[in-house]
Amino acid sequence: MKRMRRLQKGPLELVCRKGFGAFMRETGLADKVYEVEKSNAASYASLARELGARDFELLVSPHQSLRSALFARKIRAQRKLGFKTWWNGLVFGDRIERPMHLPDALRQLSALAPADPELRELLSAAQTSFHNRAPLFEPVDLQQIPEWASMRVERFARKPLAKRARRIVLAPGSQWATKRWTPEGFRRVGLAFKESGYEIALAGSAPEKPICAEIAAGIPGAVDLCGRTSLIELAELFGDSALLIVNDSGLMHMGAVAEIPTVAVFGPTTLELGYRPWQPKALVVESELPCRPCGKHGHQVCPIGTHACMKQIQSDSVLQLARKLLAVA
């Protein structure tokens, strides 16, 4: 969003999925925000009519779906940027190949490259440091992601770690069932930190309440905030906590916004897919299995019926990485 502001003179307007608008507005990431319902064609059509009556300087679409292209086609703009497909040349005047070898944060940024010569150079220099197969950022020296590529929002990440609450946040949910580590694993980790003097909080969306309630019941004094926070409140919680333990999920990426030290548990997905925790204070625990990855986003049911990728991960492994991260962060 910061680089978008450099490329245009007028206000920055954003179209996003319903539920994210308030966060984008309140953080100042965009000047004006429009929300659409992903599965509601009427929602897209209504907004397309509204925006189609205006003229824009620049339109950027990081999505490659037919729906997004048809939406973009209805909006007048001096210049339209997008990722190349065999069919969308009639929509986007500037198209580039989506760099799948890069982490997704850099893939998204690369959509701006045709209009930003400086960004093209930065992305070219980042090829060797931040490709998908590069190891995660080693917390011994807390290697920094450059400012131009960071997901950090200063409002949440500005508090020094030494002044944050002595709190561990557990986020055991995910939209995909196979991406959830075991409730017992989360409970054991939370209990170990509780016994070490940490406050334990659980976070997640409303559909994840049963999982969080089960784990909270096994940790005396745990605070269950699942389904009770807005995205802004969640980011504030992360910004004032010592550590996040989370699955490969949306909350892992929200953790990067606040740059909270993070241990992410990966099961059906792998780092090679590009959706790593994009911040310098993160480590991943995973099982090396020939069946991984079994899909881009995981599944509701394990394709081979074992869910070994998550069941094999022990709480001791997660605790070891968490304590390592706390010691150097």
PDB file of N, CA and C in Angstrom, residues 159-197:
ATOM      1  N   LYS A 159       5.824  -0.923  19.999  1.00  0.00           N
ATOM      2  CA  LYS A 159       6.212  -1.130  21.393  1.00  0.00           C
ATOM      3  C   LYS A 159       7.401  -2.100  21.480  1.00  0.00           C
ATOM      4  N   PRO A 160       8.481  -1.739  22.177  1.00  0.00           N
ATOM      5  CA  PRO A 160       9.617  -2.657  22.326  1.00  0.00           C
ATOM      6  C   PRO A 160       9.187  -3.957  23.001  1.00  0.00           C
ATOM      7  N   LEU A 161       9.809  -5.048  22.583  1.00  0.00           N
ATOM      8  CA  LEU A 161       9.421  -6.346  23.136  1.00  0.00           C
ATOM      9  C   LEU A 161       9.583  -6.395  24.648  1.00  0.00           C
ATOM     10  N   ALA A 162      10.607  -5.711  25.149  1.00  0.00           N
ATOM     11  CA  ALA A 162      10.852  -5.738  26.596  1.00  0.00           C
ATOM     12  C   ALA A 162       9.714  -5.106  27.386  1.00  0.00           C
ATOM     13  N   LYS A 163       8.915  -4.255  26.729  1.00  0.00           N
ATOM     14  CA  LYS A 163       7.826  -3.573  27.425  1.00  0.00           C
ATOM     15  C   LYS A 163       6.456  -4.201  27.141  1.00  0.00           C
ATOM     16  N   ARG A 164       6.455  -5.294  26.368  1.00  0.00           N
ATOM     17  CA  ARG A 164       5.186  -5.957  26.084  1.00  0.00           C
ATOM     18  C   ARG A 164       4.782  -6.842  27.262  1.00  0.00           C
ATOM     19  N   ALA A 165       3.505  -7.163  27.292  1.00  0.00           N
ATOM     20  CA  ALA A 165       2.998  -8.001  28.379  1.00  0.00           C
ATOM     21  C   ALA A 165       3.631  -9.386  28.329  1.00  0.00           C
ATOM     22  N   ARG A 166       3.740  -9.997  29.491  1.00  0.00           N
ATOM     23  CA  ARG A 166       4.275 -11.355  29.568  1.00  0.00           C
ATOM     24  C   ARG A 166       3.126 -12.324  29.224  1.00  0.00           C
ATOM     25  N   ARG A 167       2.805 -12.341  27.929  1.00  0.00           N
ATOM     26  CA  ARG A 167       1.632 -13.075  27.457  1.00  0.00           C
ATOM     27  C   ARG A 167       1.980 -13.918  26.228  1.00  0.00           C
ATOM     28  N   ILE A 168       1.506 -15.151  26.215  1.00  0.00           N
ATOM     29  CA  ILE A 168       1.612 -16.031  25.060  1.00  0.00           C
ATOM     30  C   ILE A 168       0.228 -16.157  24.447  1.00  0.00           C
ATOM     31  N   VAL A 169       0.127 -15.935  23.145  1.00  0.00           N
ATOM     32  CA  VAL A 169      -1.155 -16.065  22.449  1.00  0.00           C
ATOM     33  C   VAL A 169      -1.157 -17.370  21.657  1.00  0.00           C
ATOM     34  N   LEU A 170      -2.189 -18.167  21.854  1.00  0.00           N
ATOM     35  CA  LEU A 170      -2.381 -19.402  21.091  1.00  0.00           C
ATOM     36  C   LEU A 170      -3.497 -19.166  20.076  1.00  0.00           C
ATOM     37  N   ALA A 171      -3.240 -19.500  18.818  1.00  0.00           N
ATOM     38  CA  ALA A 171      -4.255 -19.357  17.766  1.00  0.00           C
ATOM     39  C   ALA A 171      -4.394 -20.713  17.077  1.00  0.00           C
ATOM     40  N   PRO A 172      -5.251 -21.587  17.591  1.00  0.00           N
ATOM     41  CA  PRO A 172      -5.297 -22.982  17.137  1.00  0.00           C
ATOM     42  C   PRO A 172      -6.196 -23.243  15.932  1.00  0.00           C
ATOM     43  N   GLY A 173      -6.811 -22.220  15.361  1.00  0.00           N
ATOM     44  CA  GLY A 173      -7.774 -22.453  14.297  1.00  0.00           C
ATOM     45  C   GLY A 173      -7.198 -22.334  12.902  1.00  0.00           C
ATOM     46  N   SER A 174      -8.030 -22.667  11.931  1.00  0.00           N
ATOM     47  CA  SER A 174      -7.755 -22.487  10.509  1.00  0.00           C
ATOM     48  C   SER A 174      -9.038 -22.814   9.763  1.00  0.00           C
ATOM     49  N   GLN A 175      -9.208 -22.190   8.623  1.00  0.00           N
ATOM     50  CA  GLN A 175     -10.377 -22.497   7.796  1.00  0.00           C
ATOM     51  C   GLN A 175     -10.353 -23.941   7.337  1.00  0.00           C
ATOM     52  N   TRP A 176      -9.139 -24.496   7.189  1.00  0.00           N
ATOM     53  CA  TRP A 176      -8.961 -25.862   6.704  1.00  0.00           C
ATOM     54  C   TRP A 176      -8.602 -26.776   7.866  1.00  0.00           C
ATOM     55  N   ALA A 177      -9.384 -27.818   8.065  1.00  0.00           N
ATOM     56  CA  ALA A 177      -9.212 -28.687   9.232  1.00  0.00           C
ATOM     57  C   ALA A 177      -7.835 -29.336   9.282  1.00  0.00           C
ATOM     58  N   THR A 178      -7.280 -29.722   8.130  1.00  0.00           N
ATOM     59  CA  THR A 178      -5.991 -30.411   8.150  1.00  0.00           C
ATOM     60  C   THR A 178      -4.835 -29.483   8.492  1.00  0.00           C
ATOM     61  N   LYS A 179      -5.063 -28.162   8.495  1.00  0.00           N
ATOM     62  CA  LYS A 179      -4.007 -27.208   8.858  1.00  0.00           C
ATOM     63  C   LYS A 179      -3.996 -26.900  10.350  1.00  0.00           C
ATOM     64  N   ARG A 180      -4.865 -27.574  11.107  1.00  0.00           N
ATOM     65  CA  ARG A 180      -4.918 -27.339  12.548  1.00  0.00           C
ATOM     66  C   ARG A 180      -4.073 -28.368  13.284  1.00  0.00           C
ATOM     67  N   TRP A 181      -3.116 -27.874  14.063  1.00  0.00           N
ATOM     68  CA  TRP A 181      -2.378 -28.743  14.972  1.00  0.00           C
ATOM     69  C   TRP A 181      -3.349 -29.245  16.034  1.00  0.00           C
ATOM     70  N   THR A 182      -2.986 -30.287  16.748  1.00  0.00           N
ATOM     71  CA  THR A 182      -3.900 -30.910  17.703  1.00  0.00           C
ATOM     72  C   THR A 182      -4.204 -30.007  18.895  1.00  0.00           C
ATOM     73  N   PRO A 183      -5.451 -29.994  19.362  1.00  0.00           N
ATOM     74  CA  PRO A 183      -5.783 -29.224  20.570  1.00  0.00           C
ATOM     75  C   PRO A 183      -4.923 -29.627  21.763  1.00  0.00           C
ATOM     76  N   GLU A 184      -4.594 -30.909  21.848  1.00  0.00           N
ATOM     77  CA  GLU A 184      -3.765 -31.369  22.967  1.00  0.00           C
ATOM     78  C   GLU A 184      -2.368 -30.775  22.885  1.00  0.00           C
ATOM     79  N   GLY A 185      -1.844 -30.639  21.665  1.00  0.00           N
ATOM     80  CA  GLY A 185      -0.535 -30.015  21.504  1.00  0.00           C
ATOM     81  C   GLY A 185      -0.546 -28.575  21.972  1.00  0.00           C
ATOM     82  N   PHE A 186      -1.554 -27.817  21.559  1.00  0.00           N
ATOM     83  CA  PHE A 186      -1.672 -26.427  22.012  1.00  0.00           C
ATOM     84  C   PHE A 186      -1.849 -26.359  23.530  1.00  0.00           C
ATOM     85  N   ARG A 187      -2.658 -27.280  24.070  1.00  0.00           N
ATOM     86  CA  ARG A 187      -2.893 -27.263  25.520  1.00  0.00           C
ATOM     87  C   ARG A 187      -1.591 -27.498  26.286  1.00  0.00           C
ATOM     88  N   ARG A 188      -0.800 -28.454  25.846  1.00  0.00           N
ATOM     89  CA  ARG A 188       0.459 -28.758  26.533  1.00  0.00           C
ATOM     90  C   ARG A 188       1.425 -27.583  26.488  1.00  0.00           C
ATOM     91  N   VAL A 189       1.503 -26.928  25.330  1.00  0.00           N
ATOM     92  CA  VAL A 189       2.389 -25.770  25.203  1.00  0.00           C
ATOM     93  C   VAL A 189       1.893 -24.628  26.099  1.00  0.00           C
ATOM     94  N   GLY A 190       0.601 -24.366  26.061  1.00  0.00           N
ATOM     95  CA  GLY A 190       0.046 -23.308  26.897  1.00  0.00           C
ATOM     96  C   GLY A 190       0.242 -23.573  28.371  1.00  0.00           C
ATOM     97  N   LEU A 191       0.049 -24.824  28.774  1.00  0.00           N
ATOM     98  CA  LEU A 191       0.214 -25.187  30.178  1.00  0.00           C
ATOM     99  C   LEU A 191       1.661 -25.017  30.626  1.00  0.00           C
ATOM    100  N   ALA A 192       2.606 -25.387  29.755  1.00  0.00           N
ATOM    101  CA  ALA A 192       4.025 -25.242  30.097  1.00  0.00           C
ATOM    102  C   ALA A 192       4.386 -23.774  30.305  1.00  0.00           C
ATOM    103  N   PHE A 193       3.891 -22.895  29.449  1.00  0.00           N
ATOM    104  CA  PHE A 193       4.182 -21.467  29.611  1.00  0.00           C
ATOM    105  C   PHE A 193       3.437 -20.880  30.803  1.00  0.00           C
ATOM    106  N   LYS A 194       2.243 -21.389  31.068  1.00  0.00           N
ATOM    107  CA  LYS A 194       1.508 -20.933  32.256  1.00  0.00           C
ATOM    108  C   LYS A 194       2.291 -21.258  33.520  1.00  0.00           C
ATOM    109  N   GLU A 195       2.862 -22.428  33.558  1.00  0.00           N
ATOM    110  CA  GLU A 195       3.651 -22.838  34.715  1.00  0.00           C
ATOM    111  C   GLU A 195       4.952 -22.052  34.824  1.00  0.00           C
ATOM    112  N   SER A 196       5.358 -21.417  33.724  1.00  0.00           N
ATOM    113  CA  SER A 196       6.570 -20.580  33.737  1.00  0.00           C
ATOM    114  C   SER A 196       6.249 -19.127  34.042  1.00  0.00           C
ATOM    115  N   GLY A 197       4.994 -18.835  34.350  1.00  0.00           N
ATOM    116  CA  GLY A 197       4.621 -17.488  34.757  1.00  0.00           C
ATOM    117  C   GLY A 197       4.037 -16.613  33.674  1.00  0.00           C
TER     118      GLY A 197
END
